[in-house]
PDB file of C-alpha atoms in Angstrom:
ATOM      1  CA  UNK A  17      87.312 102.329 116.709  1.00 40.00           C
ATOM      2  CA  UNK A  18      89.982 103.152 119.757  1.00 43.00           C
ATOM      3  CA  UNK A  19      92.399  99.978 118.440  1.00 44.00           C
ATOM      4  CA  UNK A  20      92.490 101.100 114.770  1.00 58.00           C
ATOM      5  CA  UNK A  21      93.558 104.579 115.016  1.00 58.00           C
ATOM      6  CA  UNK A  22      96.380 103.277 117.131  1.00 84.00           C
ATOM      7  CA  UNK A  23      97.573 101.987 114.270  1.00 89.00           C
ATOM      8  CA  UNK A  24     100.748 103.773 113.246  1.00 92.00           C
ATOM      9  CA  UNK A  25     101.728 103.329 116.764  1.00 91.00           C
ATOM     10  CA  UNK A  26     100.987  99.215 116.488  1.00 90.00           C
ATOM     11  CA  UNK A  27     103.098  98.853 113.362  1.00 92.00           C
ATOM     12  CA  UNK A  28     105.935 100.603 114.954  1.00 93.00           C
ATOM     13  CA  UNK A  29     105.684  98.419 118.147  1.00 92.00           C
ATOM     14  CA  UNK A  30     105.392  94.955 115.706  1.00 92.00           C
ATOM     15  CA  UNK A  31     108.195  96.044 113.153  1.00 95.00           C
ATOM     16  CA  UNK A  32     110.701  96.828 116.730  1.00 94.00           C
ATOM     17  CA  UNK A  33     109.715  93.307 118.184  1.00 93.00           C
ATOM     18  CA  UNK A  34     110.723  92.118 114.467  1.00 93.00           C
ATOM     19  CA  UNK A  35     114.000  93.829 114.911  1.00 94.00           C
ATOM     20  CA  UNK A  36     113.129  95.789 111.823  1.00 95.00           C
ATOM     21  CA  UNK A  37     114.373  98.698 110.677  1.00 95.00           C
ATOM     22  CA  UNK A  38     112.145 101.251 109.033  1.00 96.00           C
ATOM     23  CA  UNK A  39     114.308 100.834 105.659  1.00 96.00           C
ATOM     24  CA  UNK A  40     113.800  97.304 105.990  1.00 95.00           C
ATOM     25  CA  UNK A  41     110.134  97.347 106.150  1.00 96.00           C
ATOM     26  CA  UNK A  42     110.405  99.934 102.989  1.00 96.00           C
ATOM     27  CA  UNK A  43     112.130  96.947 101.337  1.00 95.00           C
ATOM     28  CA  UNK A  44     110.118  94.397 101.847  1.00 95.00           C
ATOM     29  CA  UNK A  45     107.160  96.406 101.007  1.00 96.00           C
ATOM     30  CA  UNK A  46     108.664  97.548  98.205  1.00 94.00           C
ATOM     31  CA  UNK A  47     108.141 101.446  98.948  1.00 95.00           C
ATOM     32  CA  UNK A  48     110.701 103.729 100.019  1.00 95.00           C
ATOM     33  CA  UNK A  49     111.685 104.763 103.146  1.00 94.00           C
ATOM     34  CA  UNK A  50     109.832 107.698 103.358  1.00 95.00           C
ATOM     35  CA  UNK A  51     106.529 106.305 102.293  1.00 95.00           C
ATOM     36  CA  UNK A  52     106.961 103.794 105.177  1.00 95.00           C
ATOM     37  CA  UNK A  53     108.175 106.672 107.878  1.00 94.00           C
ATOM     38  CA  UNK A  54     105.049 108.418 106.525  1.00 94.00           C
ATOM     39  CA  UNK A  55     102.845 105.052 107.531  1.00 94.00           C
ATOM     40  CA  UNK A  56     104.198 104.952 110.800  1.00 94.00           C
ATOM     41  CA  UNK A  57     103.613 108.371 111.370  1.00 92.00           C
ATOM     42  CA  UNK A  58     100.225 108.096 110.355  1.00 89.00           C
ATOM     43  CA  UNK A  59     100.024 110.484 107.261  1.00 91.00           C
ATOM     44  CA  UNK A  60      99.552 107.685 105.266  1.00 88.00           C
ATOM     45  CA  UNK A  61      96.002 105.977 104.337  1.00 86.00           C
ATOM     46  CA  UNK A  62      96.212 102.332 104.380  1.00 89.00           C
ATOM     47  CA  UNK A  63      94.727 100.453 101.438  1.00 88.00           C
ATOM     48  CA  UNK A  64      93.360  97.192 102.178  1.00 88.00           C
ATOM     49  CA  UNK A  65      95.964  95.440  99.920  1.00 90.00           C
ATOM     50  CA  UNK A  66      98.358  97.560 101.662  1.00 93.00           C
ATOM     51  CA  UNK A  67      97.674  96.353 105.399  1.00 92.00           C
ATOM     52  CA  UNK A  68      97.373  92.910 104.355  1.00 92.00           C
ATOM     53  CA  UNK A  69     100.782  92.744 102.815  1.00 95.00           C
ATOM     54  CA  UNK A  70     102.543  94.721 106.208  1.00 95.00           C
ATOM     55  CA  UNK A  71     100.315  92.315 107.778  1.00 94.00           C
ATOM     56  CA  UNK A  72     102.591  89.464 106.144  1.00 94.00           C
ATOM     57  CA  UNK A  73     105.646  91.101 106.444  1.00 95.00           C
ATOM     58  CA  UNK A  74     105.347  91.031 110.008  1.00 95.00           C
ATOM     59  CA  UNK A  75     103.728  87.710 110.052  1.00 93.00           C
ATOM     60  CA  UNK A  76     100.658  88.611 111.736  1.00 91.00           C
ATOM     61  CA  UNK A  77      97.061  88.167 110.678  1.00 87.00           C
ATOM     62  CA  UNK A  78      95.253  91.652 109.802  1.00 85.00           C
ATOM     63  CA  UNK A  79      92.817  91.843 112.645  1.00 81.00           C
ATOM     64  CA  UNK A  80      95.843  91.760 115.037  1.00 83.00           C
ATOM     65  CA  UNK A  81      97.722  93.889 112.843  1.00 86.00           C
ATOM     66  CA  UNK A  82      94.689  96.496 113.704  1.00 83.00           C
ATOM     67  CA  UNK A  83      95.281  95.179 117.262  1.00 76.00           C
ATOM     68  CA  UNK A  84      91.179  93.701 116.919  1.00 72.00           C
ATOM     69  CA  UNK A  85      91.545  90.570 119.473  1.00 63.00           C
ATOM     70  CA  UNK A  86      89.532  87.348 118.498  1.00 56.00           C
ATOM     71  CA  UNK A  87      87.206  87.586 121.023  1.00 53.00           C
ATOM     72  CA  UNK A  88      86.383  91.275 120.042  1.00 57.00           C
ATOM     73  CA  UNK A  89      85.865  90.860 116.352  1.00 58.00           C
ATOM     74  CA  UNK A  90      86.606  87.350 113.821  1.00 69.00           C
ATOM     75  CA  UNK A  91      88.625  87.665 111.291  1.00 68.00           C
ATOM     76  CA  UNK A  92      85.794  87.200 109.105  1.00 75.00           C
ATOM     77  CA  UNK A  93      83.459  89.641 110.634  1.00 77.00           C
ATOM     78  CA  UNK A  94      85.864  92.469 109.848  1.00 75.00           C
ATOM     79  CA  UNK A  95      85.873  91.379 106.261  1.00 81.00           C
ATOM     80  CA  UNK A  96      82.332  91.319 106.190  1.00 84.00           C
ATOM     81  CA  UNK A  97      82.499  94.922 107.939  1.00 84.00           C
ATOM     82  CA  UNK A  98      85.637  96.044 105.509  1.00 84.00           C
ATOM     83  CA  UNK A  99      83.639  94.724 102.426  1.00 89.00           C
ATOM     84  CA  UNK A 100      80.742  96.954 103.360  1.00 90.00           C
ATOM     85  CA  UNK A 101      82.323  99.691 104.057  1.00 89.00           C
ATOM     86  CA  UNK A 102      84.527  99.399 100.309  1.00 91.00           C
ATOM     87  CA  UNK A 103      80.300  98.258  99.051  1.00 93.00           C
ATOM     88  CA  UNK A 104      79.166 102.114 100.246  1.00 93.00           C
ATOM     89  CA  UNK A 105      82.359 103.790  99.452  1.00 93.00           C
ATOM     90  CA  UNK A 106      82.123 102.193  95.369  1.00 94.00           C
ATOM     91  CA  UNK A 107      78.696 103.304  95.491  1.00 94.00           C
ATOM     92  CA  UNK A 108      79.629 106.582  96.079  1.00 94.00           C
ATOM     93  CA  UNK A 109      82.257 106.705  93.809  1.00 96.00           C
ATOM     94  CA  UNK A 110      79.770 105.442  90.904  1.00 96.00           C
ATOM     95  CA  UNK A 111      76.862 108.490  91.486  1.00 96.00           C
ATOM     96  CA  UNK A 112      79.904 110.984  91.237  1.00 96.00           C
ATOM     97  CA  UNK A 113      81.035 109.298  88.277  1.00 97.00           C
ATOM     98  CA  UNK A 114      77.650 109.398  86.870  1.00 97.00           C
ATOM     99  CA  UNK A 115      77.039 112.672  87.314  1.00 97.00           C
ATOM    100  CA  UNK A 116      80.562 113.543  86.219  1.00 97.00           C
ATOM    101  CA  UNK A 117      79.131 111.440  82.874  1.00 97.00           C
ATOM    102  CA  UNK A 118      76.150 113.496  82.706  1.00 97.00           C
ATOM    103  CA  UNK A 119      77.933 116.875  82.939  1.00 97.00           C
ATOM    104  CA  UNK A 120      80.226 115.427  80.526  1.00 97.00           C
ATOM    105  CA  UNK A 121      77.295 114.841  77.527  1.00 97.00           C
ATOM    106  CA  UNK A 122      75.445 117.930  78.816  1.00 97.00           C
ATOM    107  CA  UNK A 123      78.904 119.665  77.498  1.00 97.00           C
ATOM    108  CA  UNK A 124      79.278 118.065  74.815  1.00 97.00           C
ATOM    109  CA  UNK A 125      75.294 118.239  73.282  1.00 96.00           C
ATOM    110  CA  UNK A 126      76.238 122.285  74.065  1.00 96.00           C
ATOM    111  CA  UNK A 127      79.232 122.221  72.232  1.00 95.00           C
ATOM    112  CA  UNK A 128      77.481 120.461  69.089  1.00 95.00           C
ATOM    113  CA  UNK A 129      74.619 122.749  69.238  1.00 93.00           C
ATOM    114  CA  UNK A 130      77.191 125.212  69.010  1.00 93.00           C
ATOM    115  CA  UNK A 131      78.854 124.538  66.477  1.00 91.00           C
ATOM    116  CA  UNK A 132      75.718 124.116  64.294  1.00 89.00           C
ATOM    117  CA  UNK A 133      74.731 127.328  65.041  1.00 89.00           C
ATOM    118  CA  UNK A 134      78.120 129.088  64.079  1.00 87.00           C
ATOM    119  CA  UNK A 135      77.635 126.932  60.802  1.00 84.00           C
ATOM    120  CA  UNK A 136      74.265 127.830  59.518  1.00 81.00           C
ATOM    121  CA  UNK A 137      75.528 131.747  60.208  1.00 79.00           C
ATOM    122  CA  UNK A 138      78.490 131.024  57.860  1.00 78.00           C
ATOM    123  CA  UNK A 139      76.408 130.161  55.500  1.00 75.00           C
ATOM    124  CA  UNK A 140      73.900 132.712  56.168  1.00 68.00           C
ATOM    125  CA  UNK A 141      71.120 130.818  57.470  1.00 62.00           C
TER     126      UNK A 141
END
């Protein structure tokens, strides 16, 4: 989406018509002013949370933050779309954590099968 990677360049454009500085913005974010530079320059990625709450710093709702016009996409729509997108990414997340889990016990059943073995040739079985 064109608008959206524009999007370092749209927060610096919104903060200047604010009259904000960039240490400003830190502030009322709460970050520091590096970590907002790094936003603007876009080596930052944006958590959801994140946008929303630059979103109310600059009093703007978040599609126009993304610079997505009404007509173009609701407000709701690109929840739907953002919700979906966070849906698949969780998912994803979960099978790597499963198999992570499964390496994990596979490890550990190896160890303990280990260990019994070093046992019963202590003892001389």
């Amino acid at each position: 989406m064109k608008t959206i990677e524009n999007l370092p360049e749209r927060l610096r454009q919104l903060r200047l018509q604010k009259e904000f500085s960039q240490e400003n913005m830190a502030d009322m974010l709460g970050i520091s002013t590096t970590a907002y530079g790094d936003i603007e320059r876009g080596r930052t990625e944006l958590t959801l949370s994140r946008l929303e709450k630059i979103a109310r710093v600059l009093e703007v709702s978040l599609p126009d933050l993304l610079g997505l016009s009404a007509t173009t996409l609701t407000e709701t729509e690109w929840l739907r779309r953002e919700n979906q997108r966070l849906n698949v990414e969780n998912s994803r997340l979960r099978q790597a954590l499963d198999q992570w889990q499964r390496k994990f016990q596979e490890w550990v059943a190896a160890a303990l099968v280990r260990k019994a073995q070093e046992s019963r040739e202590r003892i001389g079985f």
